């Protein structure tokens, strides 16, 4: 009997722990690090920062001049990559045709099942050589 009471007591603790687990908050994505404007020389690397939190962990997508950045349509050698924490990294900044040039206005979009958050716009300017 004592064991039974003890068992109930233990189960009660477990049950309460489960019950009092914080009810998952809305979990809306929130941008906690916005990208800043950058000026880069042609051929130099560049990073546009973005960090977001939310529950579940938001996925990050980037906009280029307001349009989703479709890295698959860009030349392989000039494709920027989205780093695991959300920043956009350019190995080598190029000044190309309008659709290929890296000189543009960028923003990151954090999205999860609870909603969407968009960062401020950050411009990437290419410095004149010399
Ligand atoms: C950011 O830039 C894009 C493209 O120029 C524009 O459509 C959008 O309205 C801008 N967003 C903000 C918050 O300024």
PDB file of C-alpha atoms and ligand atoms in Angstrom:
ATOM      1  CA  UNK A   1       0.000   0.000   0.000  1.00  0.00           C
ATOM      2  CA  UNK A   2       2.775   2.389   0.869  1.00  0.00           C
ATOM      3  CA  UNK A   3       4.334   1.685  -2.480  1.00  0.00           C
ATOM      4  CA  UNK A   4       1.038   2.279  -4.197  1.00  0.00           C
ATOM      5  CA  UNK A   5       0.667   5.680  -2.488  1.00  0.00           C
ATOM      6  CA  UNK A   6       4.225   6.531  -3.363  1.00  0.00           C
ATOM      7  CA  UNK A   7       3.598   5.494  -6.967  1.00  0.00           C
ATOM      8  CA  UNK A   8       0.500   7.711  -7.127  1.00  0.00           C
ATOM      9  CA  UNK A   9       2.494  10.570  -5.669  1.00  0.00           C
ATOM     10  CA  UNK A  10       5.256  10.147  -8.241  1.00  0.00           C
ATOM     11  CA  UNK A  11       2.767   9.831 -11.076  1.00  0.00           C
ATOM     12  CA  UNK A  12       1.032  12.938  -9.730  1.00  0.00           C
ATOM     13  CA  UNK A  13       4.266  14.887  -9.962  1.00  0.00           C
ATOM     14  CA  UNK A  14       4.843  13.686 -13.495  1.00  0.00           C
ATOM     15  CA  UNK A  15       1.261  14.463 -14.422  1.00  0.00           C
ATOM     16  CA  UNK A  16       1.508  17.962 -12.956  1.00  0.00           C
ATOM     17  CA  UNK A  17       4.795  18.604 -14.659  1.00  0.00           C
ATOM     18  CA  UNK A  18       3.154  17.700 -17.962  1.00  0.00           C
ATOM     19  CA  UNK A  19       0.113  19.810 -17.177  1.00  0.00           C
ATOM     20  CA  UNK A  20       2.057  22.874 -16.142  1.00  0.00           C
ATOM     21  CA  UNK A  21       4.314  22.852 -19.182  1.00  0.00           C
ATOM     22  CA  UNK A  22       4.053  26.392 -20.587  1.00  0.00           C
ATOM     23  CA  UNK A  23       1.278  26.477 -23.129  1.00  0.00           C
ATOM     24  CA  UNK A  24       3.162  27.114 -26.357  1.00  0.00           C
ATOM     25  CA  UNK A  25       2.946  30.838 -26.940  1.00  0.00           C
ATOM     26  CA  UNK A  26       1.882  32.128 -30.305  1.00  0.00           C
ATOM     27  CA  UNK A  27       5.486  31.571 -31.439  1.00  0.00           C
ATOM     28  CA  UNK A  28       5.262  34.265 -34.121  1.00  0.00           C
ATOM     29  CA  UNK A  29       8.582  34.743 -35.899  1.00  0.00           C
ATOM     30  CA  UNK A  30      10.523  37.782 -34.750  1.00  0.00           C
ATOM     31  CA  UNK A  31      13.584  39.223 -36.479  1.00  0.00           C
ATOM     32  CA  UNK A  32      16.220  39.659 -33.782  1.00  0.00           C
ATOM     33  CA  UNK A  33      19.032  40.791 -36.086  1.00  0.00           C
ATOM     34  CA  UNK A  34      18.245  42.920 -39.132  1.00  0.00           C
ATOM     35  CA  UNK A  35      20.580  43.244 -42.113  1.00  0.00           C
ATOM     36  CA  UNK A  36      22.504  46.530 -42.494  1.00  0.00           C
ATOM     37  CA  UNK A  37      23.477  48.414 -45.643  1.00  0.00           C
ATOM     38  CA  UNK A  38      26.848  47.386 -47.032  1.00  0.00           C
ATOM     39  CA  UNK A  39      29.266  48.790 -49.603  1.00  0.00           C
ATOM     40  CA  UNK A  40      31.512  46.155 -51.155  1.00  0.00           C
ATOM     41  CA  UNK A  41      34.152  46.042 -53.870  1.00  0.00           C
ATOM     42  CA  UNK A  42      33.602  43.802 -56.880  1.00  0.00           C
ATOM     43  CA  UNK A  43      35.050  40.383 -56.140  1.00  0.00           C
ATOM     44  CA  UNK A  44      34.915  40.788 -52.373  1.00  0.00           C
ATOM     45  CA  UNK A  45      32.770  38.670 -50.082  1.00  0.00           C
ATOM     46  CA  UNK A  46      29.755  40.169 -48.318  1.00  0.00           C
ATOM     47  CA  UNK A  47      27.352  39.089 -45.627  1.00  0.00           C
ATOM     48  CA  UNK A  48      23.865  40.369 -44.977  1.00  0.00           C
ATOM     49  CA  UNK A  49      22.881  39.365 -41.470  1.00  0.00           C
ATOM     50  CA  UNK A  50      19.554  37.990 -40.421  1.00  0.00           C
ATOM     51  CA  UNK A  51      18.538  36.122 -37.316  1.00  0.00           C
ATOM     52  CA  UNK A  52      15.049  35.232 -36.280  1.00  0.00           C
ATOM     53  CA  UNK A  53      13.394  33.422 -33.422  1.00  0.00           C
ATOM     54  CA  UNK A  54      10.017  31.823 -33.099  1.00  0.00           C
ATOM     55  CA  UNK A  55       8.326  28.565 -32.260  1.00  0.00           C
ATOM     56  CA  UNK A  56       8.706  26.426 -34.265  1.00  0.00           C
ATOM     57  CA  UNK A  57      12.074  27.730 -35.434  1.00  0.00           C
ATOM     58  CA  UNK A  58      11.361  29.902 -38.480  1.00  0.00           C
ATOM     59  CA  UNK A  59      12.841  29.219 -41.880  1.00  0.00           C
ATOM     60  CA  UNK A  60      14.602  32.142 -43.578  1.00  0.00           C
ATOM     61  CA  UNK A  61      14.075  33.264 -47.122  1.00  0.00           C
ATOM     62  CA  UNK A  62      15.580  36.364 -48.743  1.00  0.00           C
ATOM     63  CA  UNK A  63      13.979  38.966 -50.958  1.00  0.00           C
ATOM     64  CA  UNK A  64      15.946  40.826 -53.620  1.00  0.00           C
ATOM     65  CA  UNK A  65      14.254  44.076 -54.683  1.00  0.00           C
ATOM     66  CA  UNK A  66      11.065  42.710 -53.123  1.00  0.00           C
ATOM     67  CA  UNK A  67      11.138  39.411 -55.050  1.00  0.00           C
ATOM     68  CA  UNK A  68      12.045  36.013 -53.568  1.00  0.00           C
ATOM     69  CA  UNK A  69      15.731  35.419 -54.173  1.00  0.00           C
ATOM     70  CA  UNK A  70      15.893  32.436 -56.469  1.00  0.00           C
ATOM     71  CA  UNK A  71      19.488  31.350 -56.159  1.00  0.00           C
ATOM     72  CA  UNK A  72      18.919  28.500 -58.587  1.00  0.00           C
ATOM     73  CA  UNK A  73      18.407  30.943 -61.464  1.00  0.00           C
ATOM     74  CA  UNK A  74      21.714  32.684 -60.849  1.00  0.00           C
ATOM     75  CA  UNK A  75      25.070  31.740 -62.277  1.00  0.00           C
ATOM     76  CA  UNK A  76      26.480  28.978 -60.104  1.00  0.00           C
ATOM     77  CA  UNK A  77      29.666  30.893 -59.350  1.00  0.00           C
ATOM     78  CA  UNK A  78      27.850  33.998 -58.151  1.00  0.00           C
ATOM     79  CA  UNK A  79      25.099  32.337 -56.107  1.00  0.00           C
ATOM     80  CA  UNK A  80      24.798  33.715 -52.612  1.00  0.00           C
ATOM     81  CA  UNK A  81      24.087  31.109 -49.954  1.00  0.00           C
ATOM     82  CA  UNK A  82      21.797  31.286 -46.958  1.00  0.00           C
ATOM     83  CA  UNK A  83      23.848  30.332 -43.914  1.00  0.00           C
ATOM     84  CA  UNK A  84      22.283  28.010 -41.325  1.00  0.00           C
ATOM     85  CA  UNK A  85      21.430  30.822 -38.900  1.00  0.00           C
ATOM     86  CA  UNK A  86      19.813  32.852 -41.697  1.00  0.00           C
ATOM     87  CA  UNK A  87      22.422  35.304 -42.988  1.00  0.00           C
ATOM     88  CA  UNK A  88      23.005  35.694 -46.710  1.00  0.00           C
ATOM     89  CA  UNK A  89      26.596  35.209 -47.790  1.00  0.00           C
ATOM     90  CA  UNK A  90      28.166  36.230 -51.120  1.00  0.00           C
ATOM     91  CA  UNK A  91      31.501  34.602 -51.867  1.00  0.00           C
ATOM     92  CA  UNK A  92      32.297  37.211 -54.465  1.00  0.00           C
ATOM     93  CA  UNK A  93      30.152  40.219 -55.236  1.00  0.00           C
ATOM     94  CA  UNK A  94      29.443  40.711 -58.936  1.00  0.00           C
ATOM     95  CA  UNK A  95      28.149  43.681 -60.878  1.00  0.00           C
ATOM     96  CA  UNK A  96      26.381  41.979 -63.752  1.00  0.00           C
ATOM     97  CA  UNK A  97      23.268  42.283 -65.832  1.00  0.00           C
ATOM     98  CA  UNK A  98      20.328  43.679 -63.943  1.00  0.00           C
ATOM     99  CA  UNK A  99      18.923  40.279 -62.949  1.00  0.00           C
ATOM    100  CA  UNK A 100      22.350  38.923 -61.985  1.00  0.00           C
ATOM    101  CA  UNK A 101      23.920  41.916 -60.290  1.00  0.00           C
ATOM    102  CA  UNK A 102      24.274  41.649 -56.571  1.00  0.00           C
ATOM    103  CA  UNK A 103      23.680  45.379 -56.232  1.00  0.00           C
ATOM    104  CA  UNK A 104      20.116  45.466 -54.906  1.00  0.00           C
ATOM    105  CA  UNK A 105      17.914  45.925 -51.877  1.00  0.00           C
ATOM    106  CA  UNK A 106      17.592  42.819 -49.717  1.00  0.00           C
ATOM    107  CA  UNK A 107      15.330  41.794 -46.863  1.00  0.00           C
ATOM    108  CA  UNK A 108      14.936  38.512 -45.017  1.00  0.00           C
ATOM    109  CA  UNK A 109      11.621  36.846 -44.334  1.00  0.00           C
ATOM    110  CA  UNK A 110      11.199  34.521 -41.349  1.00  0.00           C
ATOM    111  CA  UNK A 111       8.314  32.128 -41.641  1.00  0.00           C
ATOM    112  CA  UNK A 112       6.858  29.393 -39.465  1.00  0.00           C
ATOM    113  CA  UNK A 113       3.442  27.846 -38.919  1.00  0.00           C
ATOM    114  CA  UNK A 114       2.482  30.739 -36.613  1.00  0.00           C
ATOM    115  CA  UNK A 115       3.210  33.533 -39.094  1.00  0.00           C
ATOM    116  CA  UNK A 116       5.681  35.649 -41.027  1.00  0.00           C
ATOM    117  CA  UNK A 117       8.047  38.512 -40.182  1.00  0.00           C
ATOM    118  CA  UNK A 118      10.017  40.622 -42.648  1.00  0.00           C
ATOM    119  CA  UNK A 119      13.215  42.466 -41.793  1.00  0.00           C
ATOM    120  CA  UNK A 120      14.081  46.009 -42.781  1.00  0.00           C
ATOM    121  CA  UNK A 121      15.524  46.550 -46.240  1.00  0.00           C
ATOM    122  CA  UNK A 122      19.291  46.589 -46.533  1.00  0.00           C
ATOM    123  CA  UNK A 123      21.047  47.786 -49.673  1.00  0.00           C
ATOM    124  CA  UNK A 124      24.148  46.193 -51.102  1.00  0.00           C
ATOM    125  CA  UNK A 125      26.145  48.808 -52.994  1.00  0.00           C
ATOM    126  CA  UNK A 126      29.107  47.965 -55.142  1.00  0.00           C
ATOM    127  CA  UNK A 127      31.991  50.371 -54.713  1.00  0.00           C
ATOM    128  CA  UNK A 128      33.584  51.791 -57.837  1.00  0.00           C
ATOM    129  CA  UNK A 129      36.908  50.068 -58.435  1.00  0.00           C
ATOM    130  CA  UNK A 130      40.037  52.084 -57.739  1.00  0.00           C
TER     131      UNK A 130
HETATM  132  C1  LIG B   1      11.927  47.196 -49.466  1.00  0.00           C
HETATM  133  O1  LIG B   1      12.321  47.272 -50.795  1.00  0.00           O
HETATM  134  C2  LIG B   1      11.397  46.713 -51.718  1.00  0.00           C
HETATM  135  C3  LIG B   1      12.018  46.739 -53.095  1.00  0.00           C
HETATM  136  O2  LIG B   1      12.600  47.974 -53.387  1.00  0.00           O
HETATM  137  C4  LIG B   1      10.099  47.470 -51.630  1.00  0.00           C
HETATM  138  O3  LIG B   1       9.164  46.912 -52.509  1.00  0.00           O
HETATM  139  C5  LIG B   1       9.554  47.413 -50.210  1.00  0.00           C
HETATM  140  O4  LIG B   1       8.405  48.183 -50.082  1.00  0.00           O
HETATM  141  C6  LIG B   1      10.606  47.899 -49.234  1.00  0.00           C
HETATM  142  N1  LIG B   1      10.148  47.636 -47.882  1.00  0.00           N
HETATM  143  C7  LIG B   1      10.263  48.527 -46.909  1.00  0.00           C
HETATM  144  C8  LIG B   1       9.788  48.089 -45.577  1.00  0.00           C
HETATM  145  O5  LIG B   1      10.756  49.639 -47.074  1.00  0.00           O
END
